[in-house]
Amino acid sequence: MKRILINLTAVVLLPLLVAASCGTSKKTTPAIETSEVTEGAPVVYFTKDISPDGLVKLYEALGVEAGGKVAVKISTGESEKSNHLRPELIGQLVKKVNGTLVECNTAYEGSRSSTASHRKEIEKRGYNHIATVDIMDEEGEIKIPVVDDKWIKYDIVGSHLQNYDFMINLAHFKGHAMGGFGGVLKNASIGVASQNGKAYIHSAGKTEDYHQMWQNLPEGWMSSPENNTPFIESMSAAAQAVHNYFKAKNGIVYIDVMNNISIDCDCDGNPHKPTIADIGMAASLDPVALDKFCLDQVFTLPNDENNDTKALLERINQRHGTRIVYRAEEAGLGTTKYEVINLDK
């Protein structure tokens, strides 16, 4: 199989990329240029085939067999309008690994802020028709250790996490109002955190009581770009905690689906419409390399009538979104270098 490497785009060039995205050109797909293999770099597998078969093929390319009780971490989406991954796309893979779909309740008031309402939304979306769905903080939470303790001293996750031996982190790559973007690192951190854990990460260790989160934080904390770096670095630390937890058991793999890319997260019940044509799906054993690969696809995508990247690039830039991959690299979770195997070649 031919090995190829995506050209990396430095974060320092992001403002230039934002400015360049204002022009127009013919419709293009992400440029993949042949390059020398980076010795020792983790592999990112890529396909443009966003389909149930394509997802299974992508998972199989990783060469890792899901063993024991398998958790498939998804976002169930705040509403039917959200851009979450649909059951018809993921069902074949979930059944193949005999997986349980796992989620946690939200720390904000919404349709998934209690187990009862969350289960109603799960049924509306049809997830319970493809697999058992476990709300991991339904019966409480546990603390797991972090390596990077600059902001948070532990990670607070749903107690049911300890029931699983292997995780498939199945994320939808998109924008995010506070984090700039969301991929597998966010899905492992905020996604696996309990309600109190979400408050702990969002506040960068200032509070672990989601009931009191708004009262305990300084005014404007959650909407202030100046506070994004502590939040983003806390997400990185929590993602590493989850990674290490499963690494000590049977393992964890990561998949990013780059479709329906809006500037808003799947936690937004009324998101902006997608402004970028579907790119494809990618998978890796290294979550840092994978999220960096996805960022590079957006950074290098020329504008045309079907691709308006300006809003997403500005959001990532303003929220210091790329900091998560570099902080995770500094902490030893993974690397921003990668080698790509294009499964379509």
XYZ file of C-alpha atoms in Angstrom:
345
model
C 0.000 0.000 0.000
C 1.377 3.362 -0.964
C 2.446 5.540 1.953
C 2.087 9.282 1.650
C 2.458 12.237 3.938
C 0.193 15.264 4.229
C 2.111 18.546 4.251
C 1.874 20.117 7.694
C 0.768 23.701 8.150
C 2.375 25.609 10.988
C 0.078 27.237 13.489
C 1.944 30.493 13.085
C 0.630 30.665 9.511
C -3.002 30.455 10.584
C -3.761 34.193 10.226
C -2.373 34.041 6.678
C -4.521 31.039 5.929
C -7.577 32.874 7.204
C -6.849 35.805 4.930
C -6.194 33.526 1.954
C -9.514 31.768 2.464
C -11.407 34.865 1.362
C -10.690 34.156 -2.318
C -12.445 31.706 -4.589
C -11.225 28.838 -6.711
C -12.580 25.754 -8.396
C -13.938 23.066 -6.130
C -11.113 20.980 -4.745
C -10.581 18.123 -2.336
C -7.839 18.106 0.308
C -4.453 18.053 -1.395
C -2.397 14.975 -0.596
C 1.170 15.320 -1.795
C 3.658 12.487 -1.919
C 6.589 13.002 0.431
C 9.294 11.063 2.201
C 8.106 8.901 5.086
C 8.821 10.424 8.488
C 10.764 7.787 10.397
C 8.850 6.574 13.430
C 5.841 8.836 12.881
C 2.419 7.359 13.736
C 0.198 6.329 10.852
C -3.055 8.091 10.034
C -5.356 6.112 7.751
C -7.626 8.146 5.480
C -10.585 7.536 3.191
C -13.047 9.783 1.411
C -15.652 7.035 1.640
C -17.970 8.270 4.392
C -20.169 5.186 4.566
C -20.785 2.247 6.918
C -18.475 0.060 4.806
C -15.855 2.807 4.706
C -15.952 3.130 8.484
C -15.438 -0.600 9.007
C -12.597 -0.629 6.468
C -10.972 2.299 8.271
C -11.204 0.547 11.645
C -9.815 -2.699 10.230
C -6.846 -0.837 8.741
C -5.678 -0.022 12.268
C -4.892 -3.701 12.782
C -6.052 -3.697 16.393
C -8.684 -6.137 17.568
C -11.195 -4.801 20.065
C -11.020 -7.126 23.056
C -13.141 -7.561 26.152
C -16.076 -5.258 26.745
C -15.949 -2.538 24.094
C -17.075 1.065 24.609
C -17.770 3.164 21.510
C -17.693 6.811 22.582
C -19.932 9.060 20.509
C -21.864 12.275 20.944
C -25.613 11.732 20.872
C -26.200 15.340 19.768
C -28.286 18.044 21.426
C -31.109 17.873 18.886
C -32.049 16.358 15.548
C -30.644 19.534 13.962
C -27.203 18.853 15.435
C -24.518 17.424 13.167
C -23.749 14.352 15.287
C -22.852 11.033 13.631
C -26.039 9.227 12.690
C -26.868 5.619 13.712
C -27.063 4.513 10.080
C -23.414 5.507 9.578
C -21.922 3.977 12.711
C -24.198 0.968 13.285
C -22.255 -1.533 11.191
C -18.997 -0.852 13.023
C -20.631 -0.911 16.462
C -22.215 -4.295 15.741
C -18.980 -5.681 14.311
C -17.111 -5.080 17.581
C -20.152 -5.956 19.726
C -19.779 -2.505 21.214
C -21.773 -0.496 23.719
C -22.380 3.150 22.843
C -21.255 5.313 25.755
C -22.009 8.904 26.704
C -22.231 11.151 29.769
C -24.789 13.779 30.728
C -24.156 17.427 29.947
C -23.197 20.081 32.497
C -25.379 22.731 30.840
C -29.158 22.871 30.903
C -30.430 21.131 27.822
C -32.048 18.009 26.457
C -29.315 15.714 27.862
C -28.692 17.242 31.291
C -30.431 14.411 33.153
C -30.336 10.686 32.555
C -34.095 10.512 31.991
C -34.160 13.247 29.358
C -30.922 12.002 27.803
C -32.417 8.556 27.300
C -35.437 10.094 25.583
C -33.102 11.901 23.182
C -31.143 8.699 22.547
C -34.386 6.982 21.597
C -35.383 9.896 19.339
C -32.052 9.636 17.507
C -32.387 5.852 17.137
C -29.103 4.914 18.802
C -30.774 2.335 21.016
C -31.826 0.442 17.879
C -28.221 -0.345 16.922
C -26.713 -1.083 20.344
C -27.077 -0.751 24.094
C -26.418 2.844 25.167
C -24.717 3.428 28.502
C -24.832 6.833 30.188
C -21.649 6.360 32.130
C -22.288 8.885 34.913
C -25.820 7.642 35.563
C -24.657 6.036 38.819
C -21.905 8.416 39.774
C -18.302 9.145 38.936
C -14.730 8.120 39.629
C -11.419 9.959 39.496
C -8.563 8.754 37.307
C -5.001 10.117 37.367
C -3.605 12.764 35.043
C -0.008 13.228 33.926
C -0.295 16.936 33.171
C -1.510 18.451 36.452
C -0.948 22.125 35.694
C -4.680 22.928 35.823
C -6.501 19.791 36.918
C -5.243 17.290 39.502
C -7.282 14.315 38.245
C -9.954 13.552 35.678
C -13.535 13.003 36.864
C -15.273 10.480 34.615
C -18.488 8.474 34.620
C -18.202 5.525 37.018
C -19.237 3.050 34.316
C -15.951 3.666 32.515
C -14.425 1.001 34.731
C -16.779 -1.573 33.168
C -14.974 -1.411 29.813
C -11.738 -2.940 28.555
C -11.375 -1.251 25.164
C -12.578 2.016 23.635
C -13.265 3.178 20.113
C -13.225 6.972 20.285
C -15.561 7.802 17.390
C -15.626 11.567 16.991
C -17.214 14.067 14.641
C -14.661 16.706 13.649
C -16.249 20.191 13.737
C -15.994 23.645 15.279
C -16.659 24.433 18.923
C -17.802 27.666 20.545
C -15.197 27.599 23.327
C -12.544 25.123 22.190
C -12.323 26.326 18.598
C -12.751 22.816 17.258
C -13.634 19.376 18.510
C -12.135 16.036 17.520
C -11.000 12.905 19.293
C -9.155 14.807 22.045
C -12.310 16.674 23.011
C -14.367 13.490 22.729
C -12.033 11.758 25.187
C -11.939 14.645 27.637
C -15.230 16.545 27.843
C -17.073 13.575 26.330
C -15.975 10.989 28.892
C -16.120 13.388 31.848
C -19.077 13.238 34.203
C -21.185 16.342 34.717
C -18.903 17.432 37.551
C -15.900 16.440 35.464
C -17.078 18.686 32.657
C -17.331 21.582 35.104
C -13.855 20.777 36.420
C -12.328 20.835 32.918
C -14.243 23.886 31.704
C -13.203 25.843 34.779
C -9.594 24.611 34.555
C -9.769 23.151 38.054
C -11.666 25.973 39.774
C -14.797 23.965 40.553
C -15.951 20.372 40.280
C -19.597 21.000 41.096
C -21.583 21.488 37.922
C -24.548 22.803 39.938
C -22.390 25.687 41.160
C -20.245 26.111 38.061
C -21.764 29.393 36.953
C -21.809 30.891 40.449
C -18.224 29.867 41.294
C -16.603 31.158 38.137
C -15.677 34.792 37.558
C -18.116 36.724 35.390
C -17.496 36.097 31.714
C -15.129 33.168 32.323
C -16.846 30.763 29.926
C -16.963 33.280 27.065
C -13.556 34.895 27.544
C -10.859 33.993 24.977
C -8.217 34.717 27.629
C -9.460 31.711 29.605
C -9.478 29.354 26.642
C -5.864 28.256 27.045
C -6.376 26.902 30.605
C -9.573 25.173 29.435
C -7.917 23.707 26.349
C -4.885 22.521 28.297
C -7.250 20.934 30.836
C -8.949 19.076 27.972
C -5.563 17.813 26.829
C -4.770 16.531 30.324
C -8.129 14.762 30.610
C -7.763 13.165 27.163
C -4.384 11.779 28.211
C -5.912 10.370 31.398
C -8.518 8.423 29.396
C -5.898 7.264 26.891
C -3.643 5.942 29.658
C -6.591 4.299 31.403
C -7.371 2.131 28.376
C -3.738 1.677 27.400
C -3.331 -0.132 30.733
C -6.259 -2.402 29.785
C -6.929 -3.704 26.239
C -6.402 -0.458 24.348
C -8.036 2.485 22.604
C -8.307 3.576 18.951
C -9.365 6.881 17.438
C -11.547 7.853 14.469
C -12.428 11.357 13.228
C -15.298 11.768 10.746
C -14.929 14.982 8.752
C -18.465 15.561 7.477
C -21.155 18.197 8.073
C -18.432 20.544 9.313
C -19.979 23.586 10.971
C -18.391 26.136 13.284
C -20.632 24.743 16.031
C -20.335 21.617 18.144
C -22.838 18.763 18.210
C -23.787 20.057 21.674
C -25.470 22.990 19.889
C -29.120 22.200 19.253
C -29.415 24.829 16.537
C -25.975 24.971 14.885
C -24.793 27.053 11.962
C -25.113 25.177 8.705
C -22.024 23.314 7.485
C -19.860 25.543 5.302
C -17.300 22.970 4.164
C -17.883 20.042 1.816
C -17.388 16.608 3.375
C -13.693 15.689 3.466
C -13.574 12.067 4.578
C -12.697 9.952 7.607
C -9.384 9.260 9.321
C -8.177 6.901 12.035
C -5.048 6.416 14.118
C -3.695 4.948 17.327
C -2.293 8.433 18.080
C -5.026 10.981 18.924
C -2.669 13.958 18.639
C -1.549 13.026 15.131
C -5.148 12.371 14.118
C -6.567 15.702 15.281
C -3.559 17.496 13.758
C -4.181 15.732 10.442
C -7.806 16.903 10.465
C -6.761 20.463 11.318
C -4.301 20.424 8.438
C -7.039 19.381 6.020
C -9.114 22.420 6.985
C -6.105 24.764 7.035
C -5.040 23.795 3.503
C -8.481 23.592 1.904
C -8.939 26.316 -0.749
C -12.206 28.219 -0.778
C -14.683 27.611 -3.565
C -18.440 27.775 -3.957
C -18.847 24.743 -1.672
C -16.076 25.437 0.828
C -16.079 28.525 3.015
C -13.417 27.949 5.646
C -13.111 31.533 6.859
C -15.521 31.300 9.811
C -14.090 28.034 11.133
C -10.473 29.173 10.806
C -11.266 32.415 12.586
C -12.995 30.527 15.408
C -10.056 28.144 15.830
C -7.625 31.075 15.783
C -9.593 33.253 18.214
C -10.099 30.386 20.683
C -6.455 29.214 20.475
C -7.928 25.870 19.402
C -4.755 24.316 18.029
C -3.144 24.597 21.460
C -4.718 21.269 22.450
C -2.582 19.208 20.069
C 0.642 20.955 21.052
C -0.073 20.719 24.776
C -0.871 17.023 24.356
C 2.391 16.563 22.474
C 4.333 18.353 25.224
C 2.742 16.065 27.833
C 3.698 12.937 25.908
C 0.278 11.843 24.709
C 1.310 11.766 21.058
C 2.970 13.695 18.265
C 1.869 16.264 15.705
C 3.987 14.507 13.058
C 2.326 11.756 11.087
C 2.488 9.457 8.112
C -0.636 8.875 6.022
C -1.930 5.769 4.306
C -4.683 6.673 1.880
C -7.024 3.693 1.699
C -8.501 4.991 -1.559
C -5.192 4.627 -3.449
